[in-house]
Short mmCIF file of C-alpha atoms and ligand atoms in Angstrom, two decimals:
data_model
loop_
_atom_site.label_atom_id
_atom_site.label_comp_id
_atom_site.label_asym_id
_atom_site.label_seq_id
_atom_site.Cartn_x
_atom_site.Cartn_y
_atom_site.Cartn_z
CA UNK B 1 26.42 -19.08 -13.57
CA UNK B 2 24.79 -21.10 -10.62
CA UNK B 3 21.22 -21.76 -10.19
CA UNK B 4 19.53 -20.15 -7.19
CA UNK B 5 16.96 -22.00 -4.89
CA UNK B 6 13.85 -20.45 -4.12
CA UNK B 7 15.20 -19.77 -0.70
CA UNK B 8 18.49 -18.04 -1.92
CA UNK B 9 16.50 -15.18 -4.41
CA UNK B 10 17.00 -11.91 -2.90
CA UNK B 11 13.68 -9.57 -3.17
CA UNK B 12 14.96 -7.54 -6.40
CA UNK B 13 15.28 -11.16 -8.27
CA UNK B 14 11.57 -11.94 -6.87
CA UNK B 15 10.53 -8.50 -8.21
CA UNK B 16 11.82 -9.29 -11.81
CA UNK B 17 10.30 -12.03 -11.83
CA UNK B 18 6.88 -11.24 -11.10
CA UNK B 19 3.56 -12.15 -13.26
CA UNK B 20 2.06 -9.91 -15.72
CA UNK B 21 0.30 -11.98 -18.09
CA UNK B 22 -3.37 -12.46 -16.59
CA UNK B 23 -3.57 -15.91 -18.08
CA UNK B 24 -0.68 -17.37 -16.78
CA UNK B 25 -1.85 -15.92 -13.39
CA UNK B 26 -5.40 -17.66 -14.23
CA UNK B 27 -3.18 -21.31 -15.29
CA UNK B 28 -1.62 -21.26 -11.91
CA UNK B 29 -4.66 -20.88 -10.10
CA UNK B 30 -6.11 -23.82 -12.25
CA UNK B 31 -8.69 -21.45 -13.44
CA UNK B 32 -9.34 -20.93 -17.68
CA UNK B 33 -8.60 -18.20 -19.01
CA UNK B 34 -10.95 -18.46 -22.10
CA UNK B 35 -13.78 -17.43 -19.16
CA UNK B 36 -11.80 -14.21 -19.12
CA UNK B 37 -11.15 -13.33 -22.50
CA UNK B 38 -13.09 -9.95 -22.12
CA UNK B 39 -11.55 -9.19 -18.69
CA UNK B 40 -8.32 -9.71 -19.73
CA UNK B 41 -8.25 -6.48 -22.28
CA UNK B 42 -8.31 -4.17 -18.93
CA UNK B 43 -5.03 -4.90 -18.96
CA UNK B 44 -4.46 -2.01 -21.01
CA UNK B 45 -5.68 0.17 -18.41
CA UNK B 46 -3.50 -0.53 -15.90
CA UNK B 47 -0.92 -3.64 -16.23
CA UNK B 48 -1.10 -6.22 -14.21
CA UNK B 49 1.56 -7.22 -12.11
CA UNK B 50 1.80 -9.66 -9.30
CA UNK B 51 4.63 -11.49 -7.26
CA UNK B 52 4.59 -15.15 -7.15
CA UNK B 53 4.96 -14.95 -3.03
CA UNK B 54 1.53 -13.32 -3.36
CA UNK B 55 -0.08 -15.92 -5.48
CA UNK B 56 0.73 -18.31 -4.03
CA UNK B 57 -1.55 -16.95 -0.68
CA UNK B 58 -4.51 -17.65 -3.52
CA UNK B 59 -7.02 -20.39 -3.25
CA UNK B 60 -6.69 -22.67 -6.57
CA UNK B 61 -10.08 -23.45 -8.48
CA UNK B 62 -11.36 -20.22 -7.08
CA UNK B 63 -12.52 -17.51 -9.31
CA UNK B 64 -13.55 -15.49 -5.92
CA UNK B 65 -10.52 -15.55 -3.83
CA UNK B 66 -10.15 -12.41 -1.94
CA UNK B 67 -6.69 -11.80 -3.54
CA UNK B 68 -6.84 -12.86 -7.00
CA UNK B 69 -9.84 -10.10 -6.96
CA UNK B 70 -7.24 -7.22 -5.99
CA UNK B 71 -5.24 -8.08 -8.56
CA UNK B 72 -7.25 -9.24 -11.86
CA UNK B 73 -7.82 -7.03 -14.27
CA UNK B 74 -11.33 -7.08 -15.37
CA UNK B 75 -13.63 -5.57 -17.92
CA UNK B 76 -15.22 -3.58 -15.22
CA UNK B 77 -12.88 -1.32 -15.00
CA UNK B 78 -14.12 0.08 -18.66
CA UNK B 79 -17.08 1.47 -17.21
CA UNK B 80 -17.16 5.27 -17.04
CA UNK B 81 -18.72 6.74 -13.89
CA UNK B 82 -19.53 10.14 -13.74
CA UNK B 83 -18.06 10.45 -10.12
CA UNK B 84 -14.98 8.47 -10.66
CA UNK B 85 -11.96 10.51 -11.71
CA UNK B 86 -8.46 9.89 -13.23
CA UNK B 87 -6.91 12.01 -10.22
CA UNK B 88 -9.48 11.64 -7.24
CA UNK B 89 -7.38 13.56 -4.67
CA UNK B 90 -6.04 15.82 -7.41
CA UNK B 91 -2.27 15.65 -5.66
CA UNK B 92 -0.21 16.51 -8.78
CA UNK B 93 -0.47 20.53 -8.27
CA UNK B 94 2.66 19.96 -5.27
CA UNK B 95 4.98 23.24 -5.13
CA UNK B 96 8.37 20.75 -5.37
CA UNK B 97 7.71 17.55 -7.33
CA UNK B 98 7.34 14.42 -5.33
CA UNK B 99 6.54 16.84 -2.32
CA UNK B 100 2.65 16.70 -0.49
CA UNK B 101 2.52 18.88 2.72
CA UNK B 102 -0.98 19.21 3.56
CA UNK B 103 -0.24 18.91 7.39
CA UNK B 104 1.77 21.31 9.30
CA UNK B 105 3.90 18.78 11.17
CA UNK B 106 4.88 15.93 8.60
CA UNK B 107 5.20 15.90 4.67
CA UNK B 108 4.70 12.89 2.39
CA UNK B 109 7.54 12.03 0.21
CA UNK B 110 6.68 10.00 -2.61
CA UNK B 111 9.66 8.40 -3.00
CA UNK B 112 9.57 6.18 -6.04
CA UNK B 113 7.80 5.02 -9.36
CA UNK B 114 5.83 1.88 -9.41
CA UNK B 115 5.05 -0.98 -6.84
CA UNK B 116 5.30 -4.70 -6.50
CA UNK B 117 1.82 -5.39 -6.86
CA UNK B 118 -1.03 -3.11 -9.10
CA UNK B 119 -3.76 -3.02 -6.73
CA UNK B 120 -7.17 -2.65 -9.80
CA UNK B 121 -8.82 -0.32 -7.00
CA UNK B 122 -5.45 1.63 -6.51
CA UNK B 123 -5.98 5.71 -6.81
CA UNK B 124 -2.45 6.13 -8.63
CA UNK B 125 -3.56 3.57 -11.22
CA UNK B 126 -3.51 6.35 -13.37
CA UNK B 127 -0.97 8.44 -11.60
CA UNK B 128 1.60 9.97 -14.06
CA UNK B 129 4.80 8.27 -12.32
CA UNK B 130 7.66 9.09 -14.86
CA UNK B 131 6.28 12.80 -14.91
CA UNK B 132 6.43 12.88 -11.11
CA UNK B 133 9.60 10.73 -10.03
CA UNK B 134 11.91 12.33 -7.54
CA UNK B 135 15.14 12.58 -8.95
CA UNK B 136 18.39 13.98 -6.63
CA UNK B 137 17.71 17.49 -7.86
CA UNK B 138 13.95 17.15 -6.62
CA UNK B 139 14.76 15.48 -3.52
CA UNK B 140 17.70 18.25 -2.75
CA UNK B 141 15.02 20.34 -3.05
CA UNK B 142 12.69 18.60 -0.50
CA UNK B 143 15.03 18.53 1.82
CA UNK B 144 15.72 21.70 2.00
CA UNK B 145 12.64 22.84 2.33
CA UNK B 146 12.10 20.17 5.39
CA UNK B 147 15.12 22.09 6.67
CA UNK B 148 13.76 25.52 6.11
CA UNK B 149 10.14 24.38 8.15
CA UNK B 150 10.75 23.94 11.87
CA UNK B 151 7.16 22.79 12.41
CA UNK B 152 7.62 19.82 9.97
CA UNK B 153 8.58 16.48 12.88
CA UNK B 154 8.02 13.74 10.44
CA UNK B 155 8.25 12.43 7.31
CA UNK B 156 6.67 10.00 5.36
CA UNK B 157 7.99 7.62 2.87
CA UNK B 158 4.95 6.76 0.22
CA UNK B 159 4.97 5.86 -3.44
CA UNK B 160 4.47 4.03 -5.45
CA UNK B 161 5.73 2.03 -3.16
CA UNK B 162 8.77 3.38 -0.94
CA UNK B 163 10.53 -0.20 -0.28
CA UNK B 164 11.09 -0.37 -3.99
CA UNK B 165 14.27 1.64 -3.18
CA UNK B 166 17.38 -0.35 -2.24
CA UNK B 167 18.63 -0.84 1.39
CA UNK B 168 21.45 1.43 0.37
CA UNK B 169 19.07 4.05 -1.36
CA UNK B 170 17.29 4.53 1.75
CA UNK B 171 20.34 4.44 4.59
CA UNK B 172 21.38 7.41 2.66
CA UNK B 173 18.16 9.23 2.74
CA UNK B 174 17.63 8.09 6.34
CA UNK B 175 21.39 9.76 6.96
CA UNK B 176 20.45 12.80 5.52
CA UNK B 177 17.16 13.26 7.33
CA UNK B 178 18.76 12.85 10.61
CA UNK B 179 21.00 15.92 9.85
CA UNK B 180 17.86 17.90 10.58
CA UNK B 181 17.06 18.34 13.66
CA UNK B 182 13.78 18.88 13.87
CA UNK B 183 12.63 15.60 12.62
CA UNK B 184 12.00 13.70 15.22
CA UNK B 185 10.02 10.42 13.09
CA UNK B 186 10.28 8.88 10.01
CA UNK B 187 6.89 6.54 8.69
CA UNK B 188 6.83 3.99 5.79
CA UNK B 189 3.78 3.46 3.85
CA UNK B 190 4.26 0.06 2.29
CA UNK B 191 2.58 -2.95 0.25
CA UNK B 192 5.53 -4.62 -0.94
CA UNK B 193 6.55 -6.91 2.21
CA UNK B 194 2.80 -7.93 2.09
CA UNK B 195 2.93 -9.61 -1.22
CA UNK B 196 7.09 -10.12 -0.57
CA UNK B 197 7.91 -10.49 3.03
CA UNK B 198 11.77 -11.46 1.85
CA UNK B 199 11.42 -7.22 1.29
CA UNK B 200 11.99 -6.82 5.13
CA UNK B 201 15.58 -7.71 5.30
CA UNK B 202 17.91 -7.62 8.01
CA UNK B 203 19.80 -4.75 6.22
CA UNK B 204 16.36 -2.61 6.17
CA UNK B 205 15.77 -2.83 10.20
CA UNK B 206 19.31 -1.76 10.80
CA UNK B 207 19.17 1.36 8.77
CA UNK B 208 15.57 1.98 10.37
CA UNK B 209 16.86 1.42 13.91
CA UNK B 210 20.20 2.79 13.90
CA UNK B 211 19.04 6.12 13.77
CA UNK B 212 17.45 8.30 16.23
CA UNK B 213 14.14 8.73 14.36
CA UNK B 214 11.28 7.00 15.95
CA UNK B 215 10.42 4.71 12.77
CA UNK B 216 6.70 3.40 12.08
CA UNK B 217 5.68 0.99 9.42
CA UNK B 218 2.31 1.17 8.12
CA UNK B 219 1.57 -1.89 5.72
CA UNK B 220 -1.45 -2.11 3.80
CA UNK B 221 -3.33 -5.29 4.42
CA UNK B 222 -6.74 -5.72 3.24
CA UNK B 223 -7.90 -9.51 4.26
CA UNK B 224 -6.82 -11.76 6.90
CA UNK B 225 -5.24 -14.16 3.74
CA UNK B 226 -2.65 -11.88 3.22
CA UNK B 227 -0.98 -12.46 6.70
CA UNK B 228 1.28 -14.98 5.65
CA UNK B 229 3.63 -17.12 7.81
CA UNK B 230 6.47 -15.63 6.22
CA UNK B 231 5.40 -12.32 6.97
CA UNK B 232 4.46 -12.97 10.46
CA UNK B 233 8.23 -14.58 11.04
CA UNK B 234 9.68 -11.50 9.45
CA UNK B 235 7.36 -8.84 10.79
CA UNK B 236 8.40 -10.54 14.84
CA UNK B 237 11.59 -9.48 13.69
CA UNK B 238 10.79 -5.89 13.23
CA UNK B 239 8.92 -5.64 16.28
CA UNK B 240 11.51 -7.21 18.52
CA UNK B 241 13.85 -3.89 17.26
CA UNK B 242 11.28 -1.26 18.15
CA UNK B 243 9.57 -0.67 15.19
CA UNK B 244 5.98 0.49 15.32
CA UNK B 245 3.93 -1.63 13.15
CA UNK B 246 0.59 -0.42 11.50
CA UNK B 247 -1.75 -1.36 8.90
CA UNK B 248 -4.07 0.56 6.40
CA UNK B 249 -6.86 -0.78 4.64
CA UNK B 250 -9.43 -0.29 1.87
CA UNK B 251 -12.65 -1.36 2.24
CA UNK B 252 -13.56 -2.90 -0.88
CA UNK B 253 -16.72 -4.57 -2.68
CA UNK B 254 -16.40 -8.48 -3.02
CA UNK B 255 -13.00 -8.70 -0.84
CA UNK B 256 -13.69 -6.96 2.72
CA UNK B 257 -16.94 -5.82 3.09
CA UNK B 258 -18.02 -8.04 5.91
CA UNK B 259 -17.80 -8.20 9.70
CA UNK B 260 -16.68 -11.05 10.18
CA UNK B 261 -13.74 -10.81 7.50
CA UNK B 262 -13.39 -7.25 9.04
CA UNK B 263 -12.99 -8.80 12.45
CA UNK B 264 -10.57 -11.43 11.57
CA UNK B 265 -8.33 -9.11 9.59
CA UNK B 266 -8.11 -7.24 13.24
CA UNK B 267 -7.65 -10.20 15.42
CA UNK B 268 -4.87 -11.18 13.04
CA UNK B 269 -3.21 -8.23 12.61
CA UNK B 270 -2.74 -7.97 16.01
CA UNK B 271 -1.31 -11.85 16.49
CA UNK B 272 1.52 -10.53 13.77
CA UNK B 273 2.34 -7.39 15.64
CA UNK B 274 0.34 -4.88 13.89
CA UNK B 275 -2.21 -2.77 15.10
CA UNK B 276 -5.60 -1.45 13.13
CA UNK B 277 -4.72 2.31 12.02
CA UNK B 278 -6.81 3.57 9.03
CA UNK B 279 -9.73 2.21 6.90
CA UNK B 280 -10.20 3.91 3.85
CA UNK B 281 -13.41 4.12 1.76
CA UNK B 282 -12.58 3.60 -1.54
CA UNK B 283 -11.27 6.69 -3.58
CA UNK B 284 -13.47 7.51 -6.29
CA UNK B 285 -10.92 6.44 -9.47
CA UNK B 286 -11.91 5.79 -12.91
CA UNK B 287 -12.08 2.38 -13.45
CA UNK B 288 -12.75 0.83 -9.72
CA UNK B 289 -16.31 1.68 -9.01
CA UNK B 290 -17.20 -1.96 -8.87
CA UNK B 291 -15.06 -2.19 -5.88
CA UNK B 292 -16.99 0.62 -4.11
CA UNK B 293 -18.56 0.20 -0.64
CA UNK B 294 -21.38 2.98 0.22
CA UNK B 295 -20.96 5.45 3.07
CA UNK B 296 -24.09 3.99 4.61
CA UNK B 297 -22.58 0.23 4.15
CA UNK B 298 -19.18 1.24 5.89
CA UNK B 299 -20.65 2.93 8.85
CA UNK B 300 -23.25 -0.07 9.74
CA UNK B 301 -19.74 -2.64 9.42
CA UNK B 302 -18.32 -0.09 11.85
CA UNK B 303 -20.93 -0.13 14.34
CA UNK B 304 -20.83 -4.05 14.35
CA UNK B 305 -17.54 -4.52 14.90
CA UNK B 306 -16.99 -1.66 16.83
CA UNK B 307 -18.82 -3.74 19.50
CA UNK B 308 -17.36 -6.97 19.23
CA UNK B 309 -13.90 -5.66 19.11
CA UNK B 310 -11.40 -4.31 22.14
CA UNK B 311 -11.10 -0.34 21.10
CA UNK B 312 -7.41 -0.57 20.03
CA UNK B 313 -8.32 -2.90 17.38
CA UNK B 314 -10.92 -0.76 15.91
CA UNK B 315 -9.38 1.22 12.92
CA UNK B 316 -10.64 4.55 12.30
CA UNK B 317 -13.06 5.10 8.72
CA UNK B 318 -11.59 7.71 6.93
CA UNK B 319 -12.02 9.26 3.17
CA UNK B 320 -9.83 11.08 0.97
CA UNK B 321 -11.77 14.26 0.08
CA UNK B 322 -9.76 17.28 -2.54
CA UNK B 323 -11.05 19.90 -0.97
CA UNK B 324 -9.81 19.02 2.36
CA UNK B 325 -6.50 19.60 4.30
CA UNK B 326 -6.86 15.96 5.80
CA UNK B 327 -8.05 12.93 6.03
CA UNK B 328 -11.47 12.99 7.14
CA UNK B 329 -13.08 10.74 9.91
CA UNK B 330 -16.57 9.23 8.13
CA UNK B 331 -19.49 9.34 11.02
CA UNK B 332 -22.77 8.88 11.04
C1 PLP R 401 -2.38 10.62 4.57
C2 PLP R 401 -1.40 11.66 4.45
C3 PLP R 401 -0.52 11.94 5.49
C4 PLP R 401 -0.54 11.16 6.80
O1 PLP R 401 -1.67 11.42 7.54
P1 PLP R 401 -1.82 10.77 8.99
O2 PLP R 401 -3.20 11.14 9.40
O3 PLP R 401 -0.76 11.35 9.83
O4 PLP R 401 -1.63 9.31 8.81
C5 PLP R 401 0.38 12.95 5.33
N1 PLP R 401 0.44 13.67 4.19
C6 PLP R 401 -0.40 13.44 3.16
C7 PLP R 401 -0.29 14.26 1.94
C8 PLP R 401 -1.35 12.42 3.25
O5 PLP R 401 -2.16 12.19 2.23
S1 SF4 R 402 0.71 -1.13 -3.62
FE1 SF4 R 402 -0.42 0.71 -3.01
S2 SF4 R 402 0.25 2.32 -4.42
FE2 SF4 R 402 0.84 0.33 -5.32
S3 SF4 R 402 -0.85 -0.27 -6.66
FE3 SF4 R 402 -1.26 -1.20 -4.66
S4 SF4 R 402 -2.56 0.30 -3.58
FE4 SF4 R 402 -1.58 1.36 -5.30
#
C-alpha cells in the first residue's frame, strides 16, 4: 500500500471521501457546532454530503458563506408549507423507469442514483432513487424506445447526477446511442465537476468528442464562488475540444438573490467558457421554502440586470410547473 498525494486521488477516491457529518463540516470552517445543535437534526431529512474540493471554496469564520448555505442542513427545513410538496414536478408516473419525455425532440435519461453534493433546496431531496434507478433491463428498454421515435434528436443525461457513472459506463452508453441514427446531440446535466473539477478527466472529453453527437454540458452553478481555478483550468480544456458549455441556476433566498451577485455569476461564467442558459425559481419542495425567492422578486432582479448585461449573458427565468409540457418562461 502507498500513500496518495492530494494531487494523485482520482475523482471516485475524492467521492468516498466526502463529508457527511455537519459538525466536522462546521470544525473546518472554524465555526461551533454547539450554535447548530438544532440545525444539525435536519440531517435526517436529507443527509448531508459534501466534497472537500467544495469546502474548501468556503469562507472560514463565516456562518453566511454563499456555499456552506447550499449545503447545511438546517432546522428550517422542518417547517411544513402547505405549497411545498415531496414531488413538486410529480415526474415518477414515467411509462419506462428512468425515462421523462415531455418534449417531442429529446428525452431525459436519469441516469444514476445520488450526487456528489446534496443541494438542501434540491427537488429530488426526496426523490425515491433506489425505486427509480436504471438498471440494463430499464435502459434496454429506453433505448429502444429512442430507436422506435424518429422525432426524438437528443438526449439528455440527468440524475442524480449523470457524471457519477464511470468514464467506461458512459463510452458504452455514448456507443450505443450513436447506433441510432436519428440522434443527432447528446446534453449533460451536471453538478459534480462544480464541487470536483478532477470529475472532468481527459478520458471523459474523449468519449464526448469522439463521437459524432454534438455534446453540450450544462453545469449548475449558483454563485460566482463556485468558479474555482481548478475548474476554470479544466473547463478551457473542454472548450478547446468543442464542447458546448452551459450553466443552470437556482435562484435562491440568502445565496443569489441580488444583482450584483447575479451579475458577477454572468460575467464569470463567461471568463470560464460558459454561457448563462436557465434560471430556475425555486421548485416548491418540502423542506426548502426558506430558500424561496417570490415571482415578483425574480422578475425586478431580471429587469436590472437585464440592462446592465450584453443579451447573451442574460439567462432566461424559468419555473417547473406539473401541469405543463415544459419549462415555462416567468414574465411579467
Ligand atoms: C428540462 C427538461 C428537458 C430539457 O429542456 P430544455 O428546455 O431543452 O433545456 C428535457 N426533458 C425534461 C423532462 C426536462 O425536465
Ligand atoms: S447536484 Fe443537483 S440533483 Fe444533486 S442534490 Fe444538488 S441540485 Fe439536487
Amino acid at each position: 500500500m502507498h500513500i496518495l498525494t492530494k494531487k494523485s486521488r482520482t475523482w471516485q477516491q475524492d467521492l468516498a471521501n466526502v463529508v457527511t457529518d455537519p459538525a466536522t463540516l462546521l470544525t473546518m470552517l472554524d465555526l461551533n457546532p454547539a450554535l447548530y445543535q438544532e440545525d444539525i437534526k435536519a440531517r435526517r431529512l436529507f443527509p448531508m454530503r459534501v466534497p472537500r474540493s467544495f469546502i474548501e471554496l468556503m469562507q472560514k469564520g463565516n456562518p453566511q458563506d454563499p456555499l456552506l448555505k447550499q449545503v447545511l442542513p438546517l432546522s428550517q427545513e422542518f417547517k411544513q408549507h402547505p405549497q411545498f410538496m415531496l414531488d413538486p414536478l410529480q415526474e415518477h408516473q414515467t411509462a419506462i423507469q428512468g425515462l421523462l419525455h415531455k418534449y417531442e425532440s429529446r428525452v431525459l435519461l436519469m441516469l444514476r442514483t445520488g450526487c456528489a453534493v446534496n443541494c438542501r433546496y434540491c427537488f429530488r431531496r426526496h426523490f425515491p432513487y433506489a425505486e427509480n434507478k436504471l438498471n440494463q433491463e430499464a435502459l434496454n428498454e429506453a433505448i429502444a424506445y429512442i430507436r422506435a421515435r424518429p422525432t426524438i434528436n437528443e438526449v439528455i443525461l440527468s440524475g442524480g447526477d449523470p457524471l457519477m457513472a464511470t468514464d467506461e459506463h458512459l463510452e458504452k452508453l455514448i456507443n450505443t446511442l450513436i447506433s441510432i441514427p436519428h440522434l443527432t446531440r447528446l446534453r449533460i446535466h451536471s453538478r459534480l465537476p462544480v464541487v470536483l473539477p478532477k470529475r472532468l478527466t481527459d478520458t471523459l472529453a474523449q468519449h464526448l468528442t469522439s463521437s459524432r453527437l454534438k455534446t453540450i454540458l450544462v453545469l449548475h452553478i449558483n454563485h460566482p464562488q463556485e468558479i474555482s481555478e481548478a475548474l476554470q483550468q479544466n473547463l478551457k480544456q473542454y472548450q478547446a475540444q468543442g464542447i458546448t458549455l452551459l450553466n443552470q441556476a437556482v435562484l435562491l433566498q440568502g445565496i443569489n438573490n441580488s444583482s450584483s451577485t447575479l451579475i458577477e455569476l454572468s460575467e464569470k461564467l463567461f471568463q470560464a467558457g460558459l454561457l448563462p442558459y436557465y434560471l430556475h425559481l425555486l421548485d416548491p419542495v418540502q423542506g426548502a421554502a426558506h430558500f424561496n425567492v417570490s415571482r415578483q422578486e425574480a422578475l425586478a432582479l431580471m429587469q436590472i440586470i437585464r440592462a446592465k448585461l450584453p443579451g447573451f449573458l442574460v439567462p432566461k427565468l424559468v419555473q417547473e410547473l406539473p401541469e405543463q409540457a415544459s419549462k415555462t418562461p416567468v414574465f411579467a
